[in-house]
XYZ file of C-alpha atoms in Angstrom:
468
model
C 0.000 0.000 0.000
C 2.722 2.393 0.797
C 3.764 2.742 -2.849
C 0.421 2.886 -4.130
C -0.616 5.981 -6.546
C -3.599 8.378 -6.120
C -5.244 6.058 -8.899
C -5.099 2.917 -6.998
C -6.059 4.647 -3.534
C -8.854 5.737 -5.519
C -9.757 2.418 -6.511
C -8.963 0.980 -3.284
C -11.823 2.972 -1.959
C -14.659 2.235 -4.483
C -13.920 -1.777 -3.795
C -14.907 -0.339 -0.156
C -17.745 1.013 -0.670
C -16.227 4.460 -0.214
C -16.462 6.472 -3.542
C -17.865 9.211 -1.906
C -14.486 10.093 -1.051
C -12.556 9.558 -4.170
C -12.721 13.480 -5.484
C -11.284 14.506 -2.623
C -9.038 12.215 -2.232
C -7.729 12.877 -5.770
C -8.063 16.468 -5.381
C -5.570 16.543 -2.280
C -3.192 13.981 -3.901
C -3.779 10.874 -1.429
C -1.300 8.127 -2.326
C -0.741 5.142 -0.507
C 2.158 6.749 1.749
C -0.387 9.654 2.540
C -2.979 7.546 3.432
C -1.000 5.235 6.145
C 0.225 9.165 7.054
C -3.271 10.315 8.273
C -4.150 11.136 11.347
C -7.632 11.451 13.038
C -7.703 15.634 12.354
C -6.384 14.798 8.615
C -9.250 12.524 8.036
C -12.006 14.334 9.898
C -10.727 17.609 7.113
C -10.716 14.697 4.418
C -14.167 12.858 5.155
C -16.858 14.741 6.493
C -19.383 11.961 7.544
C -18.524 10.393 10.683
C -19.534 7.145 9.365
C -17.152 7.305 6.919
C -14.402 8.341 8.602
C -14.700 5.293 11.266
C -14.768 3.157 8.436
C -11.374 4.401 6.940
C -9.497 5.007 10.426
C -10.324 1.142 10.879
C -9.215 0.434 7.620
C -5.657 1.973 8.277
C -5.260 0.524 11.548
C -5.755 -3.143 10.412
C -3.449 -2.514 7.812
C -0.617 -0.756 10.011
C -1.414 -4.264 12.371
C -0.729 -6.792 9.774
C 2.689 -4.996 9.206
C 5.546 -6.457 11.241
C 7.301 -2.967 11.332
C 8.665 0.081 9.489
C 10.864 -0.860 7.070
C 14.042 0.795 6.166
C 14.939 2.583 2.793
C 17.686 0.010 2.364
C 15.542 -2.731 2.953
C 12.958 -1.599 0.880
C 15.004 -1.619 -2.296
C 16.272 -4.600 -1.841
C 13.530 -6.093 -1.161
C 11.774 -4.652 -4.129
C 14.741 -5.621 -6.160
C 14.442 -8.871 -5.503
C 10.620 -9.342 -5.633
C 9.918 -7.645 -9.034
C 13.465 -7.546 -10.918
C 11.791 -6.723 -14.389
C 10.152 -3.583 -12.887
C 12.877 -2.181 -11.486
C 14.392 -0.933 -14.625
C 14.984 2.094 -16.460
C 11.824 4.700 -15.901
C 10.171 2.444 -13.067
C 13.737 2.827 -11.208
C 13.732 6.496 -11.430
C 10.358 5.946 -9.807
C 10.478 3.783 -7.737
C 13.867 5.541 -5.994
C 11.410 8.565 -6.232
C 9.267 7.236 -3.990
C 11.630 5.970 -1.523
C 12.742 9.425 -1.255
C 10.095 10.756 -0.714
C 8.997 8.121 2.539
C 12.625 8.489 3.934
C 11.819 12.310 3.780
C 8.392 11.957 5.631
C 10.318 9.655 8.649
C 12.834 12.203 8.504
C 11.257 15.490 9.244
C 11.483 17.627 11.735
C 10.446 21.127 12.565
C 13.220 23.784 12.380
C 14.431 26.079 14.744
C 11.864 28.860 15.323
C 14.048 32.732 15.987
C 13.486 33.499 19.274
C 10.389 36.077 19.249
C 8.595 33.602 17.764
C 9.577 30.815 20.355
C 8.701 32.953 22.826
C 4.596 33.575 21.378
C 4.561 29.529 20.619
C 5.828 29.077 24.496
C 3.131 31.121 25.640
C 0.870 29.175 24.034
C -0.682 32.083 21.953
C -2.240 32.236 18.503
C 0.374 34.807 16.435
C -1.041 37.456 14.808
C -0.996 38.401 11.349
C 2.875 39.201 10.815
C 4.085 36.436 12.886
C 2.414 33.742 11.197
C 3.701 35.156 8.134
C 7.107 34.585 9.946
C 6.367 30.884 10.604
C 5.434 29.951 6.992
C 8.385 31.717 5.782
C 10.581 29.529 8.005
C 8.690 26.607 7.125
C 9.028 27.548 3.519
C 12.932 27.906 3.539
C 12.995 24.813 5.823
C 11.250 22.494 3.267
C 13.130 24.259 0.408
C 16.237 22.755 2.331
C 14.351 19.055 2.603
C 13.361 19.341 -0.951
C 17.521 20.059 -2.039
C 16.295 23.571 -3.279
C 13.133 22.313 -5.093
C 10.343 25.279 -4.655
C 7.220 22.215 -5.742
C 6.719 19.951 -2.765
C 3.641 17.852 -3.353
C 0.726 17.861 -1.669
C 1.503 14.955 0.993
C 5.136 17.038 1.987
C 2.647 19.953 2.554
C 0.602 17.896 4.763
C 3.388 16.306 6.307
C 4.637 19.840 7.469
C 1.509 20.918 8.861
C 0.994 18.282 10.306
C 3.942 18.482 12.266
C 3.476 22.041 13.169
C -0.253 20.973 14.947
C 1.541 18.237 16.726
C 3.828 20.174 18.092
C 1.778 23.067 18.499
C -1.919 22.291 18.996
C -3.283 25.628 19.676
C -2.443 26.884 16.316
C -5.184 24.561 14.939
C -8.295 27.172 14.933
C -11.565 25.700 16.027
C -10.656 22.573 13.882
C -9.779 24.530 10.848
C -5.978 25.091 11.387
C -5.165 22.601 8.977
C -6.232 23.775 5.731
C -5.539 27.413 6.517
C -1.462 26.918 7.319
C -1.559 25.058 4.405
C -3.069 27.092 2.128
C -0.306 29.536 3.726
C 2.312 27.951 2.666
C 1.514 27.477 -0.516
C 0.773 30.933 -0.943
C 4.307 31.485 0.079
C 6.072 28.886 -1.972
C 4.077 30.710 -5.085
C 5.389 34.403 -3.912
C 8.747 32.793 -3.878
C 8.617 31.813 -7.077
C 6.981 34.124 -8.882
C 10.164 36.810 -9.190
C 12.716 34.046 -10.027
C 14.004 33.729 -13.764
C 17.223 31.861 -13.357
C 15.670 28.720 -11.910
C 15.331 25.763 -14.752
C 12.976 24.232 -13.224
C 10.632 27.092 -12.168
C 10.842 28.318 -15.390
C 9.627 24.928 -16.923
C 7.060 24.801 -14.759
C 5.972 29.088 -15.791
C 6.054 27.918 -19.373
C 4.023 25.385 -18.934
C 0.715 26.596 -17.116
C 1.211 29.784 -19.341
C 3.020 32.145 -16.850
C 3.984 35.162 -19.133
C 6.957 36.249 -16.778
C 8.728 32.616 -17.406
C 7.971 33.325 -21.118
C 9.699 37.381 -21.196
C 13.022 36.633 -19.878
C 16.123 37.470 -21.950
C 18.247 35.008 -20.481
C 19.799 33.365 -23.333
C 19.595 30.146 -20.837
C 15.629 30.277 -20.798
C 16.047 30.527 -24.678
C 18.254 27.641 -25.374
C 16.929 25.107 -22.799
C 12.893 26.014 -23.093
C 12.339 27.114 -26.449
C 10.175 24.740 -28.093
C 8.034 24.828 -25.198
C 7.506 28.637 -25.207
C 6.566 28.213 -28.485
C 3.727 26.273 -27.972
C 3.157 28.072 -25.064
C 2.575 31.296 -26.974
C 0.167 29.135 -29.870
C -1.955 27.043 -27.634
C -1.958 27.086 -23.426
C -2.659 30.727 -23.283
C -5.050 30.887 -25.654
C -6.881 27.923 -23.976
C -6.527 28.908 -20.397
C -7.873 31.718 -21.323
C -10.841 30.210 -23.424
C -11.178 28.045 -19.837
C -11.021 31.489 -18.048
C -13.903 33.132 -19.947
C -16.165 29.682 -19.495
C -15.511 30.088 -15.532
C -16.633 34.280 -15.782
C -19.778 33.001 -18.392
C -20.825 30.354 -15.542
C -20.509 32.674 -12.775
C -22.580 35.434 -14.192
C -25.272 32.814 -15.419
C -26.162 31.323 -11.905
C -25.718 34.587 -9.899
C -28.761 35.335 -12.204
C -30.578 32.174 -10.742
C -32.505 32.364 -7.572
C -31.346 28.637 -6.250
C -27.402 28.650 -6.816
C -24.751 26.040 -6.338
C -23.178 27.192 -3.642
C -20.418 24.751 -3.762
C -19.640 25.209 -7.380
C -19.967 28.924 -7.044
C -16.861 28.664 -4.354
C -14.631 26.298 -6.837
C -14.840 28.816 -9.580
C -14.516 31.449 -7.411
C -11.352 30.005 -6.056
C -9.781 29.253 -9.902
C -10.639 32.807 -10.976
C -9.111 34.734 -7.947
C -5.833 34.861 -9.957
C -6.705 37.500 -12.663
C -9.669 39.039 -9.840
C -6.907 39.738 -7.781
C -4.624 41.195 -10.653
C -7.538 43.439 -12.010
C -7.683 45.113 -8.486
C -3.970 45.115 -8.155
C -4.252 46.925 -11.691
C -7.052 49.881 -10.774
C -9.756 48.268 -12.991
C -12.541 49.950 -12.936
C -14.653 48.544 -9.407
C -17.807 48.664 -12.442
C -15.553 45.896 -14.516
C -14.812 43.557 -11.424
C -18.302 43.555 -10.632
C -19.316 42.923 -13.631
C -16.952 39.668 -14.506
C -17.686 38.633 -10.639
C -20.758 39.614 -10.054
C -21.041 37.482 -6.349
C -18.670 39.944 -4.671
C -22.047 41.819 -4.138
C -23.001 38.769 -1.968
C -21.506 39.563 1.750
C -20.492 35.581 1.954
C -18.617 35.882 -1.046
C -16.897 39.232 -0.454
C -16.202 37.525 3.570
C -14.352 34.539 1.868
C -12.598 36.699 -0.421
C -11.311 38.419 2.848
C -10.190 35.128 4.550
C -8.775 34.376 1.292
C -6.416 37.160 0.977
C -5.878 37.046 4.784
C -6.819 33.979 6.720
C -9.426 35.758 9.069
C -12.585 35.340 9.606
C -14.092 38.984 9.241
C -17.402 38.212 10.323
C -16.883 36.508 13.158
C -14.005 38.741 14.525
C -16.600 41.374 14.240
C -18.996 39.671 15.845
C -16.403 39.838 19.072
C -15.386 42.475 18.502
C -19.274 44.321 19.055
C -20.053 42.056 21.982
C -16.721 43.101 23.874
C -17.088 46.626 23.146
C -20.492 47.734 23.106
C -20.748 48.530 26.277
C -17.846 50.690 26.829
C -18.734 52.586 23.585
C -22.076 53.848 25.269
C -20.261 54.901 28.555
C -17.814 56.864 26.971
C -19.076 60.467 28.070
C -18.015 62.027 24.568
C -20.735 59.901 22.924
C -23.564 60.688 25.765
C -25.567 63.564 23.968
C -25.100 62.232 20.437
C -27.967 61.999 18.134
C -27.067 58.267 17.705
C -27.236 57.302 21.862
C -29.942 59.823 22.594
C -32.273 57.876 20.066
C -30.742 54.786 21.305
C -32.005 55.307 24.911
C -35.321 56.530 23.636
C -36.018 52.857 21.919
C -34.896 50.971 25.167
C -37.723 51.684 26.549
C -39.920 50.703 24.424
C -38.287 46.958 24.724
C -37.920 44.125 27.106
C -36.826 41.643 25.459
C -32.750 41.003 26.169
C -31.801 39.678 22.911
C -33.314 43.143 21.107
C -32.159 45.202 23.807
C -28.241 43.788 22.995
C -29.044 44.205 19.063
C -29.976 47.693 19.517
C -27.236 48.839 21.635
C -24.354 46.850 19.233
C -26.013 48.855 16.111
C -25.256 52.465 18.249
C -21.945 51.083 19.409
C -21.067 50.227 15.760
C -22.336 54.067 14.334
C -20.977 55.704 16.943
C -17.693 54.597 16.683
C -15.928 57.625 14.282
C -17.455 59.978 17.262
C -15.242 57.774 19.764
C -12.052 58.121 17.599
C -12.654 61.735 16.406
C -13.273 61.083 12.983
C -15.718 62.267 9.824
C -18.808 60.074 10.131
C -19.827 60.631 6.966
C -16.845 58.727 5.615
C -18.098 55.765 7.754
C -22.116 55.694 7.950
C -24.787 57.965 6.508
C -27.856 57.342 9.137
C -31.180 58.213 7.368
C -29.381 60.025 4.682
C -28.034 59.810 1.223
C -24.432 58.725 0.803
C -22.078 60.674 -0.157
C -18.937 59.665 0.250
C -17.222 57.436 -2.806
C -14.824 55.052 -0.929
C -16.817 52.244 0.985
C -19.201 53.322 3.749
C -22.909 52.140 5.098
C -26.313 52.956 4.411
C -28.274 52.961 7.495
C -32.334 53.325 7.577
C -34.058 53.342 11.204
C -31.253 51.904 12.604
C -33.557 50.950 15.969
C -36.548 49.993 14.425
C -36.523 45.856 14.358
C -39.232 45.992 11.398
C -38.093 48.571 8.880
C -34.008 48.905 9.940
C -31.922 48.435 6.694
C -28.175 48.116 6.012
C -26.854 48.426 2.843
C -22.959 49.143 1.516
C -21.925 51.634 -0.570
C -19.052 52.173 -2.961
C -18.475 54.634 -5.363
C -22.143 56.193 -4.344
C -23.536 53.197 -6.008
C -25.168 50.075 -3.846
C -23.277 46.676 -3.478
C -24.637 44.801 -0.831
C -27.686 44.585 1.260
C -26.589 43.246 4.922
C -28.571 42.263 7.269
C -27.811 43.510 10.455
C -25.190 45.834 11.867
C -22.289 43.234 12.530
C -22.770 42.196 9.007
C -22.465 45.438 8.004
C -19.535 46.355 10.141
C -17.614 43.248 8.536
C -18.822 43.960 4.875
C -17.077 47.914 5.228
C -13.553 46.477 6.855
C -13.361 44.007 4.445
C -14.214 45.796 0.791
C -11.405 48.509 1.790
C -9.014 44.883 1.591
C -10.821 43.149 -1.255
C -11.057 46.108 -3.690
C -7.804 47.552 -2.331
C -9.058 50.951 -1.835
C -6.545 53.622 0.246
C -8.594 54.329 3.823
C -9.200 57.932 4.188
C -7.154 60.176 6.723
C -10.493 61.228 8.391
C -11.783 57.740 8.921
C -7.924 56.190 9.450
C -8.387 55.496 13.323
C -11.157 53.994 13.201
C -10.518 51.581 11.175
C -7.260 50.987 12.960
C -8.530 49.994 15.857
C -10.761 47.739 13.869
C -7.846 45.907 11.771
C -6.379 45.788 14.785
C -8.369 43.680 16.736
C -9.331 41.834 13.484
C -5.885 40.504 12.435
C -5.008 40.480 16.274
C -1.705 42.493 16.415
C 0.442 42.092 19.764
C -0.666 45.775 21.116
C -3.953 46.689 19.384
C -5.415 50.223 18.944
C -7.579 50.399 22.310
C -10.321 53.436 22.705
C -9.785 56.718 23.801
């Protein structure tokens, strides 16, 4: 089993009864190493019916019983040599010593040696914030590099075998269950950023030619020209052209069902997820916020434009705000420069017209959330306009009868024009932080602090902004 390929994994589980699980499986890259590899966290992110996933934890643990013991990378060979001497020839050595490798590099790895500030948060047993995690994956980046012999494409069981170790070693870092895929995704966000600026790398460049990377293709180097020539040429007369035939069938799709009442969900997320890569260059570019919308038309929807935000950053906007409203409200309405505003005066005059607890906290969130520019000093206008018409062009709320639990309405603005309806003021909170990220718009001096404090508490910094 331990040399096994994704294929015959795959087909290992249908003769199981378990072909529910053969997408994913072959979406992640499960060969028969990976799969003795798993542990119970790997499988519950693999397999999400529990049925299933006592089924293939029972699996693997016969299997790993019937086995007298590890065997050695020596042995192995030999073994195999002596077993099957026609395969191991040629090609199938290559292989086969290929995969050896790669199972004498899973026994073999080990977490590096963190600087000190960082040993110091993972001692304390404290989730980083944003800049330190970016810290650990860059270690963890150069680290495998070193594993890999200067390689910048591990596979997808190396990746797992690295994060893996990380939430061994350091089980905090694994976020309400969801630890996993984010540090992974992390990483190979970084291994990409690595990669992207290099042009004297053969095999990076091979690997930019291929999928159509136009920076792998520009290069002068007379290297590049010799060894990759025939490739750019049909990179330049065919892959393009076709990923970008493949590019304008995901942008068709996703305009078609946002028109539909019932969407697929699911499938909306895939192609959402294969088209971030020119969404994210548009922005990067100053297209036109009209254009984006138009070619991705569910960043109106405040789930999409939320993901989009954990993309980028690995937060979860919503429910940081969430926290971040039920911490704070109170001390908001005690602060004495906010006692005769507008906002808390009309506050107080709907309290009493309610009992019930759970209204009584809504309403006093949705003041604490408007009257948060008046706390920091800052233009309101640029943050909320409260029964009045927006006008303001960089991202800010539209607020009708704020305390009114039948006719209230949130709604965010850009450009003066409408993008999202919300629903209630911590969705509408989380919808303004995040579009200023997503659509990479500059935050305006008179609205700068309070978003500070915001991001602050957000992307949990060591000392965040705290009110005045």
């Amino acid at each position: 089993m331990e040399n096994w390929s994704v294929e015959q994994v795959c087909n290992w589980l249908k003769q199981r009864n378990l072909g529910e699980l053969v997408p994913k499986f072959r979406e992640e890259e499960v060969s028969g190493a990976a799969l003795l590899a798993l542990n119970d966290r790997m499988v519950q992110q693999l397999v999400k019916k529990i049925g299933h996933q006592a089924v293939l934890m029972d699996l693997i643990k016969k299997y790993q019983q019937q086995k007298s013991g590890p065997e050695s990378l020596t042995y192995c060979c030999e073994t195999a040599s002596q077993k099957f001497p026609e395969v191991i020839r040629g090609k199938n050595l290559k292989s086969f010593f290929a995969r050896c490798k790669t199972l004498q590099w899973t026994s073999s790895y080990a977490l590096p040696d963190f600087p000190y500030d960082v040993k110091c948060i993972l001692a304390e047993k404290k989730c980083p914030d944003h800049s330190m995690r970016i810290r650990i994956i860059e270690f963890l980046q150069a680290d495998m590099t070193k594993y890999l012999e200067g390689s910048l494409y591990p596979n997808s069981q190396q990746y797992n075998i690295v994060v893996n170790a990380l939430l061994q070693a350091y089980p905090f870092l694994d976020e309400d269950g969801n630890g996993f895929l984010l540090w992974k995704r992390a990483l190979k966000d970084r291994f990409k950023y690595v990669r992207r600026p290099i042009e004297d790398d053969e095999q990076v460049l091979r690997n930019k030619c291929k999928f159509g990377h136009r920076r792998g293709q520009s290069r002068k180097s007379s290297f590049a020209e010799n060894k990759l020539a025939d490739v750019q040429v049909q990179v330049e007369e065919e892959p393009a052209h076709l990923k970008g035939n493949t590019m304008d069938l995901h942008i068709k799709w996703l305009n078609q069902e946002y028109m539909k009442t019932q969407r697929n969900w699911e499938e909306v997320d895939n192609r959402m997820n294969v088209t971030i890569e020119i969404r994210r260059k548009m922005i990067s570019d100053k297209a036109p916020l009209k254009d984006i919308l138009r070619l991705f038309p569910f960043l109106r929807c405040p789930y999409q434009l939320f993901r989009e935000f954990q993309l980028l950053t690995h937060m979860d906007i919503y429910k940081k705000t969430v926290e971040i409203l039920e911490i704070y409200s109170e001390n908001i309405l005690s602060l004495y420069v906010v006692r005769n505003n507008p906002i808390n005066i009309m506050l107080q005059e709907n309290l009493k017209q309610h009992t019930e607890e759970d209204v009584l906290k809504y309403m006093k969130m949705t003041a604490a959330c408007l009257l948060l520019p008046e706390v920091f000093g800052d233009d309101s206008s640029l943050f909320a306009a409260v029964n009045e018409e927006v006008k303001a062009v960089t991202p800010v709320l539209e607020v009708k009868n704020p305390f009114n639990m039948n006719s209230c309405e949130f709604a965010l603005y850009i450009e003066r024009e409408e993008l999202a309806q919300l629903n209630d003021c911590t969705m509408a909170l989380a919808a303004l932080v995040a579009a200023f990220h997503v659509f990479a718009i500059p935050c305006p001096k008179r609205i700068h602090r309070t978003l500070n404090f915001l991001e602050s508490l957000v992307f949990e910094v060591r000392n965040p902004a705290s009110l005045p």
